Amino acid sequence: MSSRRLTRSAWQAGALLMAGTLVACGSSGPSGGGGGGGDGGTGQVWALEDGALNPIEEASIERFNEGSDAGELELATFGNDPYKQRLRVAIGSPNAPDLFFNWGGGNLKEYVDAGEVEDLTSLLDENPELRDAFLPSVLAGAELDGKNYGLPMRGMQPVMMFYNDAVLESAGVEVPETWDDLLAAVDALKAAGVTPIALAGTQAWTELMWIEYILDRVGGPEVFQAIRDGEEGAWEDPAVLEALTMLRELIDRGAFGNDFASVGYDVGGASTILAQGGAGFHLMGSWEYTNQLNDSPEFVEAGDLGWATFPAIEGGEGDPSNLVGNVSNFYSLTSSSENKEAAREYLATALTDDEYISDLIAAGDVPPVQGVRDQLAETENGDYATFIYDATVDADNFQLSWDQDLPADEATEMLTQLEQLFLGNQTPQGFVDAMSAL
Amino acid sequence: MAVTRQDRPSGWYLAPALTFFGAFAVLPMVLVVYLSFTSWDGFGTPELSGVGNWERLMDDGRAWDSLWLTLVFMVLTWLVQTPIALLIGVWAAGRQRNRAVLSSLFFLPLLLSTAAIALLWAAVLDPNFGVTQRLPFLGDFNFLGNTELVVYTVVWVISWQYVPFHTLLYQAAARQVPQSLYEAATLDGAGRYRQFFTITLPLVKYTIITSTVLMLVGSVTTFDTILILTGGGPGTATRILPLHMYITGFSGYEFGYASAVAVLLLLLGAGLSLAVTQATGFRKMQSQQEGM
């Protein structure tokens, strides 16, 4: 009978589905088909997705696989947020990568404290030329308690003050060297009818850059370092309140216009506003240059895109050469890796390899290695590249972005408080109280 | 004809559904209740922390603000969607050809993914490059940047997204209403409005309840649209409870505390659907067409 046949095929379909589910569950377990890589298997290298840089990293790994008999490596890439979540869940599990991309600082410290990261100090001791190849201030970004836990693998990304030269010129504004210059420039640009400073306020990390620089200039880098080290009452340092008050005054002055709360960065919002002459300044990471070059080439080619370091603050403790931003990105080795030999050899040879460095430079990156200034100067965007290189070499201190340097829970709360401060829903004192209450 | 025991489907028919329900609904729920009593940042194994997360939830002003906002969204989206969906649905139930053509246009948002809808509206409402910016009157508003206006903007986008679905429910329900009732009413001299309120509305009552439960429970879990459209911002202006859970869980990596928020959401959703079905007599499932 037909209904019996139906019963039967329903059963079969059900059984098949269930089997499928079981198989799917199984593959996330310890046997880990493509994930873990075992002894003699292919070592996994995890990095952040980047259209320009991933092919270079891929090529570097391929060269290594061809030239070495220590083992094979393989690159896997992920978008920003998925990467952070995935790495956290994977690390310590049998699906952990062997080498993983990170930002150094407090972000890496959480993994080190969990006992999941291999100490690379011995690797640097065995290869002194490797240690000398990198800029010390950048290598220090992955140093904790005198031990090294990562090697720089991408360019440096300090935060810089970008400006639209044509806009400044028509408003009669000079590039500000001091805070007072900046305030005067804000007033002049407002009078000229443009938004003085473009800000992608839907994303709190763009707002963070402002308080990072102001606090550094006002109180010096030590103030934030005490906060990061979790010292008692560190948020209550008077410099924090002073910096927040200065920022609040800048916002109230109309420096960021009225629309910033709905301007994005990822969709090209703030950068486009700068390029189209709707704003005078834009404080952003050094990647802004590449973005402008891709999205608004005519703006860059006309010579209207300008760049400078953040203004000095008179009477402040911080050295005007100090930088904040992404010091660099690092590869770290997981302590549970079963491909340590290959991974260590890769770290020791591939990251300072001439071809890898030239590829990075050609892609517009400024690699954190010694003696590439001449090579940078020869590139198409030599002016900009050498500006970034010199600024980092000369920097007295290079502070990692706070949201990467603080533990995740504290960073999340801080970003929320900061957004509220920008919207006028939180006072500087309220910010300090909320952060010290954590 | 009496249905004999043997003609009934075997209990085994339930097995696949039960397996899936157990693995993907019951088990995660049990786990999340367990996690809510632990402290876990994603590394190592969760450590029991007693009622610590629950005490924190009681004192967390932001969580209560989020809960309030969730309820506001719930009420607003219901108030906006129900009348529109009901009217379009009943209208679309007519067999006229122009209605069929227009209805298929109205259902278009149903074909778009949530991400596409959120990105579309974010682009339309952008204060610098959006379409609304170029229009008279509308151009004066910053729909996504104003902390008060943004609540209504989100309600609008969510309604735009889900009205077609509820319209479909009402269209099907209205077509079930026997034509003879309308014919009788016409003979008795009842006008269109009278027919709508005394025939259509009572007979689609259970559809209204179904649609209401879906909307209420849906607004407890609405998340993706708001995440993409505003990210809960500006500030915390649209941070409803599910987003608060997501942000504490996946930005702050406080999985224990985020689980406590999740349990609160679970109770809220289950309580709401129970309350609605109890209060309206939905569970009795009485026939609405006695004697037809």
PDB file of C-alpha atoms in Angstrom, chain A residues 3 6-7 10-11 14 17-18 21 25 81 84-85 87-89 91 110-111 114 116 202 258-264 267-270 272-273 276 408-410 412-413 416-417 419-420 423 425, chain B residues 10 12-13 15-16 19-20 23-24 40-44 56 62 119 125-129 133 142-147 229-231 233-237 239 246-248 250-255:
ATOM      1  CA  SER A   3       0.838   4.765   2.736  1.00  0.00           C
ATOM      2  CA  LEU A   6       5.427   6.522   2.549  1.00  0.00           C
ATOM      3  CA  THR A   7       6.005   5.469   6.163  1.00  0.00           C
ATOM      4  CA  ALA A  10       9.841   8.861   5.939  1.00  0.00           C
ATOM      5  CA  TRP A  11      11.728   6.569   8.287  1.00  0.00           C
ATOM      6  CA  GLY A  14      14.601  10.575   9.295  1.00  0.00           C
ATOM      7  CA  LEU A  17      18.961  13.195   8.766  1.00  0.00           C
ATOM      8  CA  MET A  18      19.894  11.971  12.204  1.00  0.00           C
ATOM      9  CA  THR A  21      23.522  15.394  12.508  1.00  0.00           C
ATOM     10  CA  CYS A  25      28.525  16.797  15.743  1.00  0.00           C
ATOM     11  CA  ASP A  81      34.467  39.962  15.141  1.00  0.00           C
ATOM     12  CA  LYS A  84      37.940  37.153  18.110  1.00  0.00           C
ATOM     13  CA  GLN A  85      35.046  34.931  19.115  1.00  0.00           C
ATOM     14  CA  LEU A  87      39.838  32.181  18.584  1.00  0.00           C
ATOM     15  CA  ARG A  88      38.607  32.435  22.147  1.00  0.00           C
ATOM     16  CA  VAL A  89      36.490  29.350  21.856  1.00  0.00           C
ATOM     17  CA  ILE A  91      42.074  28.096  21.991  1.00  0.00           C
ATOM     18  CA  GLU A 110      44.484  37.048  28.636  1.00  0.00           C
ATOM     19  CA  TYR A 111      45.655  34.126  26.507  1.00  0.00           C
ATOM     20  CA  ALA A 114      45.310  31.108  30.596  1.00  0.00           C
ATOM     21  CA  GLU A 116      47.771  28.873  26.176  1.00  0.00           C
ATOM     22  CA  THR A 202      28.487  54.588  15.362  1.00  0.00           C
ATOM     23  CA  ASN A 258      25.615  67.027  14.950  1.00  0.00           C
ATOM     24  CA  ASP A 259      25.431  63.894  12.858  1.00  0.00           C
ATOM     25  CA  PHE A 260      28.391  61.893  14.148  1.00  0.00           C
ATOM     26  CA  ALA A 261      26.189  59.495  16.144  1.00  0.00           C
ATOM     27  CA  SER A 262      24.937  57.973  12.906  1.00  0.00           C
ATOM     28  CA  VAL A 263      28.081  58.169  10.796  1.00  0.00           C
ATOM     29  CA  GLY A 264      29.827  54.852  10.254  1.00  0.00           C
ATOM     30  CA  VAL A 267      30.601  51.876   5.093  1.00  0.00           C
ATOM     31  CA  GLY A 268      33.028  54.627   4.154  1.00  0.00           C
ATOM     32  CA  GLY A 269      31.062  57.299   6.008  1.00  0.00           C
ATOM     33  CA  ALA A 270      33.590  59.471   7.812  1.00  0.00           C
ATOM     34  CA  THR A 272      33.960  59.975   2.389  1.00  0.00           C
ATOM     35  CA  ILE A 273      32.890  63.089   4.295  1.00  0.00           C
ATOM     36  CA  GLN A 276      34.201  65.291  -0.324  1.00  0.00           C
ATOM     37  CA  ALA A 408      37.447  42.443  27.361  1.00  0.00           C
ATOM     38  CA  ASP A 409      34.797  43.130  30.016  1.00  0.00           C
ATOM     39  CA  GLU A 410      36.405  46.395  31.156  1.00  0.00           C
ATOM     40  CA  THR A 412      33.337  46.860  26.642  1.00  0.00           C
ATOM     41  CA  GLU A 413      32.090  48.936  29.563  1.00  0.00           C
ATOM     42  CA  THR A 416      29.775  52.168  26.278  1.00  0.00           C
ATOM     43  CA  GLN A 417      30.611  54.911  28.773  1.00  0.00           C
ATOM     44  CA  GLU A 419      29.661  56.663  23.634  1.00  0.00           C
ATOM     45  CA  GLN A 420      27.422  58.076  26.348  1.00  0.00           C
ATOM     46  CA  LEU A 423      26.179  61.856  23.249  1.00  0.00           C
ATOM     47  CA  ASN A 425      24.368  61.383  28.426  1.00  0.00           C
TER      48      ASN A 425
ATOM     49  CA  SER B  10       3.038   5.298  15.422  1.00  0.00           C
ATOM     50  CA  TRP B  12       7.951   6.755  16.448  1.00  0.00           C
ATOM     51  CA  TYR B  13       6.908   9.459  14.053  1.00  0.00           C
ATOM     52  CA  ALA B  15      11.316  10.643  17.139  1.00  0.00           C
ATOM     53  CA  PRO B  16      13.035  12.945  14.609  1.00  0.00           C
ATOM     54  CA  THR B  19      15.569  14.466  18.752  1.00  0.00           C
ATOM     55  CA  PHE B  20      15.991  17.846  17.142  1.00  0.00           C
ATOM     56  CA  ALA B  23      19.391  18.603  20.938  1.00  0.00           C
ATOM     57  CA  PHE B  24      18.789  22.147  19.738  1.00  0.00           C
ATOM     58  CA  TRP B  40      33.362  31.958  32.551  1.00  0.00           C
ATOM     59  CA  ASP B  41      35.368  34.160  30.205  1.00  0.00           C
ATOM     60  CA  GLY B  42      35.687  31.576  27.469  1.00  0.00           C
ATOM     61  CA  PHE B  43      38.982  30.108  28.681  1.00  0.00           C
ATOM     62  CA  GLY B  44      39.185  26.842  30.557  1.00  0.00           C
ATOM     63  CA  ARG B  56      24.561  41.522  39.593  1.00  0.00           C
ATOM     64  CA  ARG B  62      21.546  49.030  32.145  1.00  0.00           C
ATOM     65  CA  LEU B 119      21.709  47.597   5.401  1.00  0.00           C
ATOM     66  CA  LEU B 125      18.473  56.960   6.319  1.00  0.00           C
ATOM     67  CA  ASP B 126      22.154  57.931   6.334  1.00  0.00           C
ATOM     68  CA  PRO B 127      22.391  61.574   7.470  1.00  0.00           C
ATOM     69  CA  ASN B 128      25.068  62.468   4.920  1.00  0.00           C
ATOM     70  CA  PHE B 129      24.536  60.267   1.903  1.00  0.00           C
ATOM     71  CA  GLN B 133      18.596  63.575   3.315  1.00  0.00           C
ATOM     72  CA  ASN B 142      18.636  62.396  11.771  1.00  0.00           C
ATOM     73  CA  PHE B 143      16.707  59.152  12.001  1.00  0.00           C
ATOM     74  CA  LEU B 144      19.559  56.984  13.242  1.00  0.00           C
ATOM     75  CA  GLY B 145      21.570  59.549  15.195  1.00  0.00           C
ATOM     76  CA  ASN B 146      18.916  61.114  17.409  1.00  0.00           C
ATOM     77  CA  THR B 147      18.646  59.059  20.582  1.00  0.00           C
ATOM     78  CA  LEU B 229      21.069  48.965  11.798  1.00  0.00           C
ATOM     79  CA  THR B 230      22.248  50.700  14.973  1.00  0.00           C
ATOM     80  CA  GLY B 231      24.393  48.255  16.946  1.00  0.00           C
ATOM     81  CA  GLY B 233      23.249  52.800  19.593  1.00  0.00           C
ATOM     82  CA  PRO B 234      23.629  55.671  19.538  1.00  0.00           C
ATOM     83  CA  GLY B 235      25.009  54.976  22.983  1.00  0.00           C
ATOM     84  CA  THR B 236      22.490  52.582  24.479  1.00  0.00           C
ATOM     85  CA  ALA B 237      19.411  54.155  22.859  1.00  0.00           C
ATOM     86  CA  ARG B 239      20.160  48.363  23.239  1.00  0.00           C
ATOM     87  CA  TYR B 246      25.106  39.689  23.054  1.00  0.00           C
ATOM     88  CA  ILE B 247      27.373  42.588  23.989  1.00  0.00           C
ATOM     89  CA  THR B 248      28.181  41.301  27.485  1.00  0.00           C
ATOM     90  CA  PHE B 250      30.525  38.328  22.880  1.00  0.00           C
ATOM     91  CA  SER B 251      32.280  41.673  23.377  1.00  0.00           C
ATOM     92  CA  GLY B 252      32.910  41.469  27.113  1.00  0.00           C
ATOM     93  CA  TYR B 253      33.221  37.647  27.140  1.00  0.00           C
ATOM     94  CA  GLU B 254      31.271  37.405  30.381  1.00  0.00           C
ATOM     95  CA  PHE B 255      29.427  34.266  29.377  1.00  0.00           C
TER      96      PHE B 255
END
